[in-house]
């Protein structure tokens, strides 16, 4: 145990390991947890945001499927078990590293419909119209998940497509017990579901105008039929035929923009992963339209020269350095990052060590740099949820998957496709509706992330895989909108700089700064009162905030076992064998 952790935090970290106990069959005997480690397993591990999805992923591995088969099964299972974020109506980024070191980055991010335009969310006065990009039919981007999963399976899957989709069909048909968190989420959104879905999305509403209780069984008969079409027809079961008809009809009913042509045109993309180094580890992560990968590598470059370990976890100096790196990187993000297929992103410059080290030279020793005095780095070519979910998988052969997938906000746009039973995303809000105007996460953007037909909206999703001397070390990612990038950063720092076990690293209270607004968001117990005071004296504003992020990660321990880090902030569960 790291002696630098404040006692308060220590108590909460230790209480977290029980939250990730496996629920898989008792034959998962190798899985075990002790006081500091998360769940451990000898060969294979699945960590996801829902016990049913983790269980299904593990079953696929036990049947002889590989990590990619398990990823497809987990993705579809989350669409049933985790309606708040799991999806077939959204998109995501999947990073993989095969046992032989081969790797790839699958972009199944949503796209703007063909009828979308730069100013579509502005009113007559040129201001962003309230709520149009965050809920309802106009907020929906063309979903990418089903096409992405098919592309993954075609390239790397071992079991049949039907084998990996069927568990989700079965789950939607037979139903599952609601956890307390899901019951609360669905109850809180009842009115808004009814607002955007006059046809009443019965599967999502408790019977008789009542409220869901934890343990109630929720069933999704229409979603089961949609998933069965996907099982039987692959992407055509979603982007064509009955599902496409239902989705297009739903759009017409609610004056949304997506057409059957948009659905047919959707294509996932294989991209080249980004690489960086940190303290002897190779960090592989996702390229644009993720901003997260670039930002993560920039922050690691900025922080590497400093002895964070000596400064101490959440010490005034440590928080100062990490915050100043975050502030600078988010300023760059707002200016330069967008869909690389629609404008040049100055990647070479942004990822240059000398550029990032230079950016930190404007940091003052014991004073915050006010964000109003800081802009993006100069002279680069002038372009550029929080309910998302993440799963990490390692199979017995050593193949690794790090996948973050999203509807954007909780339950996305709140629109359920009538007759097809699934929720649609509100990803259009991740575009910059108007330069300099914050989106739902308070993030500002510019021209590089302006809306254009077919364009992918900028994302913060940051799936990452770390290796050392060619050997797998860490698979990590999280939901959390704009906080994704800093949560992934902190998990890496917690393990590499602060010697935490992975479960401790995932559970430890977090901090976040994103340039604007100029404040350090702080989870409960993230700072002792004395440290908070010291930071205020340095000019920082501390903004207490409820818990964020659900980091789900896997680490290879020195003895070769796998440790799962399942975030105790949610229903996240690690299982292995
Ligand atoms: N919708 C959250 C993100 O992609 O960053």
PDB file of N, CA and C and ligand atoms in Angstrom, residues 93 109-110 289 291 333 385-388 404 406-409 426-427 430 441 443 457-462 480-482 484, ligand 1:
ATOM      1  N   UNK A  93     -15.127   3.694 -30.097  1.00  0.00           N
ATOM      2  CA  UNK A  93     -13.755   3.459 -30.570  1.00  0.00           C
ATOM      3  C   UNK A  93     -13.243   2.178 -29.918  1.00  0.00           C
ATOM      4  N   UNK A 109     -17.484   5.644 -34.773  1.00  0.00           N
ATOM      5  CA  UNK A 109     -18.104   6.875 -34.301  1.00  0.00           C
ATOM      6  C   UNK A 109     -19.296   7.225 -35.187  1.00  0.00           C
ATOM      7  N   UNK A 110     -20.310   7.847 -34.617  1.00  0.00           N
ATOM      8  CA  UNK A 110     -21.445   8.310 -35.410  1.00  0.00           C
ATOM      9  C   UNK A 110     -21.000   9.424 -36.369  1.00  0.00           C
ATOM     10  N   UNK A 289     -10.845  10.909 -34.931  1.00  0.00           N
ATOM     11  CA  UNK A 289     -11.591  11.943 -34.219  1.00  0.00           C
ATOM     12  C   UNK A 289     -11.664  11.799 -32.709  1.00  0.00           C
ATOM     13  N   UNK A 291     -10.124  13.027 -29.433  1.00  0.00           N
ATOM     14  CA  UNK A 291      -9.162  14.012 -28.935  1.00  0.00           C
ATOM     15  C   UNK A 291      -8.380  13.414 -27.780  1.00  0.00           C
ATOM     16  N   UNK A 333      -6.845  21.247 -27.530  1.00  0.00           N
ATOM     17  CA  UNK A 333      -7.962  20.420 -28.011  1.00  0.00           C
ATOM     18  C   UNK A 333      -9.039  21.289 -28.632  1.00  0.00           C
ATOM     19  N   UNK A 385     -19.720  12.066 -21.228  1.00  0.00           N
ATOM     20  CA  UNK A 385     -20.801  11.843 -20.832  1.00  0.00           C
ATOM     21  C   UNK A 385     -20.729  11.499 -19.928  1.00  0.00           C
ATOM     22  N   UNK A 386     -22.090  12.460 -20.381  1.00  0.00           N
ATOM     23  CA  UNK A 386     -21.033  11.677 -19.811  1.00  0.00           C
ATOM     24  C   UNK A 386     -21.416  10.221 -19.640  1.00  0.00           C
ATOM     25  N   UNK A 387     -22.437   9.835 -20.342  1.00  0.00           N
ATOM     26  CA  UNK A 387     -22.830   8.438 -20.240  1.00  0.00           C
ATOM     27  C   UNK A 387     -22.361   7.682 -21.452  1.00  0.00           C
ATOM     28  N   UNK A 388     -21.202   7.267 -21.292  1.00  0.00           N
ATOM     29  CA  UNK A 388     -20.514   6.433 -22.246  1.00  0.00           C
ATOM     30  C   UNK A 388     -20.177   5.194 -21.447  1.00  0.00           C
ATOM     31  N   UNK A 404     -14.316   1.847 -25.889  1.00  0.00           N
ATOM     32  CA  UNK A 404     -15.230   2.817 -25.271  1.00  0.00           C
ATOM     33  C   UNK A 404     -16.354   3.067 -26.255  1.00  0.00           C
ATOM     34  N   UNK A 406     -20.589   4.675 -26.799  1.00  0.00           N
ATOM     35  CA  UNK A 406     -21.342   5.783 -26.216  1.00  0.00           C
ATOM     36  C   UNK A 406     -22.666   6.075 -26.910  1.00  0.00           C
ATOM     37  N   UNK A 407     -23.600   6.573 -26.091  1.00  0.00           N
ATOM     38  CA  UNK A 407     -24.796   7.254 -26.605  1.00  0.00           C
ATOM     39  C   UNK A 407     -24.643   8.756 -26.395  1.00  0.00           C
ATOM     40  N   UNK A 408     -23.557   9.177 -25.796  1.00  0.00           N
ATOM     41  CA  UNK A 408     -23.234  10.519 -25.327  1.00  0.00           C
ATOM     42  C   UNK A 408     -23.882  10.762 -23.964  1.00  0.00           C
ATOM     43  N   UNK A 409     -25.016  11.443 -23.884  1.00  0.00           N
ATOM     44  CA  UNK A 409     -25.632  11.693 -22.578  1.00  0.00           C
ATOM     45  C   UNK A 409     -26.305  10.444 -22.031  1.00  0.00           C
ATOM     46  N   UNK A 426     -27.298  11.075 -28.673  1.00  0.00           N
ATOM     47  CA  UNK A 426     -27.362  12.539 -28.890  1.00  0.00           C
ATOM     48  C   UNK A 426     -25.943  13.071 -29.158  1.00  0.00           C
ATOM     49  N   UNK A 427     -25.248  12.328 -30.020  1.00  0.00           N
ATOM     50  CA  UNK A 427     -23.827  12.612 -30.247  1.00  0.00           C
ATOM     51  C   UNK A 427     -23.594  13.918 -30.986  1.00  0.00           C
ATOM     52  N   UNK A 430     -21.587  16.684 -29.505  1.00  0.00           N
ATOM     53  CA  UNK A 430     -20.119  16.676 -29.424  1.00  0.00           C
ATOM     54  C   UNK A 430     -19.475  17.518 -30.527  1.00  0.00           C
ATOM     55  N   UNK A 441     -20.728  19.316 -21.883  1.00  0.00           N
ATOM     56  CA  UNK A 441     -19.618  19.051 -20.961  1.00  0.00           C
ATOM     57  C   UNK A 441     -18.821  20.304 -20.647  1.00  0.00           C
ATOM     58  N   UNK A 443     -17.293  21.920 -22.774  1.00  0.00           N
ATOM     59  CA  UNK A 443     -16.158  21.983 -23.700  1.00  0.00           C
ATOM     60  C   UNK A 443     -16.448  22.993 -24.793  1.00  0.00           C
ATOM     61  N   UNK A 457     -18.073  13.751 -35.191  1.00  0.00           N
ATOM     62  CA  UNK A 457     -17.910  14.747 -34.127  1.00  0.00           C
ATOM     63  C   UNK A 457     -16.711  14.375 -33.249  1.00  0.00           C
ATOM     64  N   UNK A 458     -16.020  15.388 -32.750  1.00  0.00           N
ATOM     65  CA  UNK A 458     -14.838  15.147 -31.909  1.00  0.00           C
ATOM     66  C   UNK A 458     -15.253  14.413 -30.635  1.00  0.00           C
ATOM     67  N   UNK A 459     -14.422  13.522 -30.202  1.00  0.00           N
ATOM     68  CA  UNK A 459     -14.724  12.719 -29.019  1.00  0.00           C
ATOM     69  C   UNK A 459     -13.599  12.832 -28.001  1.00  0.00           C
ATOM     70  N   UNK A 460     -13.933  12.560 -26.751  1.00  0.00           N
ATOM     71  CA  UNK A 460     -12.896  12.473 -25.714  1.00  0.00           C
ATOM     72  C   UNK A 460     -12.547  11.025 -25.391  1.00  0.00           C
ATOM     73  N   UNK A 461     -13.221  10.081 -26.015  1.00  0.00           N
ATOM     74  CA  UNK A 461     -13.010   8.673 -25.653  1.00  0.00           C
ATOM     75  C   UNK A 461     -11.551   8.281 -25.862  1.00  0.00           C
ATOM     76  N   UNK A 462     -10.968   7.631 -24.869  1.00  0.00           N
ATOM     77  CA  UNK A 462      -9.523   7.403 -24.828  1.00  0.00           C
ATOM     78  C   UNK A 462      -9.184   5.959 -24.494  1.00  0.00           C
ATOM     79  N   UNK A 480     -17.252   9.257 -19.358  1.00  0.00           N
ATOM     80  CA  UNK A 480     -17.142  10.470 -18.534  1.00  0.00           C
ATOM     81  C   UNK A 480     -17.041  11.756 -19.325  1.00  0.00           C
ATOM     82  N   UNK A 481     -17.440  11.745 -20.611  1.00  0.00           N
ATOM     83  CA  UNK A 481     -17.412  12.990 -21.391  1.00  0.00           C
ATOM     84  C   UNK A 481     -16.033  13.606 -21.358  1.00  0.00           C
ATOM     85  N   UNK A 482     -15.986  14.880 -21.052  1.00  0.00           N
ATOM     86  CA  UNK A 482     -14.703  15.591 -21.085  1.00  0.00           C
ATOM     87  C   UNK A 482     -13.729  15.080 -20.029  1.00  0.00           C
ATOM     88  N   UNK A 484     -13.062  12.004 -19.454  1.00  0.00           N
ATOM     89  CA  UNK A 484     -12.478  10.705 -19.847  1.00  0.00           C
ATOM     90  C   UNK A 484     -10.959  10.796 -19.871  1.00  0.00           C
TER      91      UNK A 484
HETATM   92  N1  LIG B   1     -19.754  11.496 -26.127  1.00  0.00           N
HETATM   93  C1  LIG B   1     -18.595  11.594 -25.373  1.00  0.00           C
HETATM   94  C2  LIG B   1     -17.363  11.540 -26.186  1.00  0.00           C
HETATM   95  O1  LIG B   1     -17.360  10.923 -27.234  1.00  0.00           O
HETATM   96  O2  LIG B   1     -16.378  12.100 -25.816  1.00  0.00           O
END
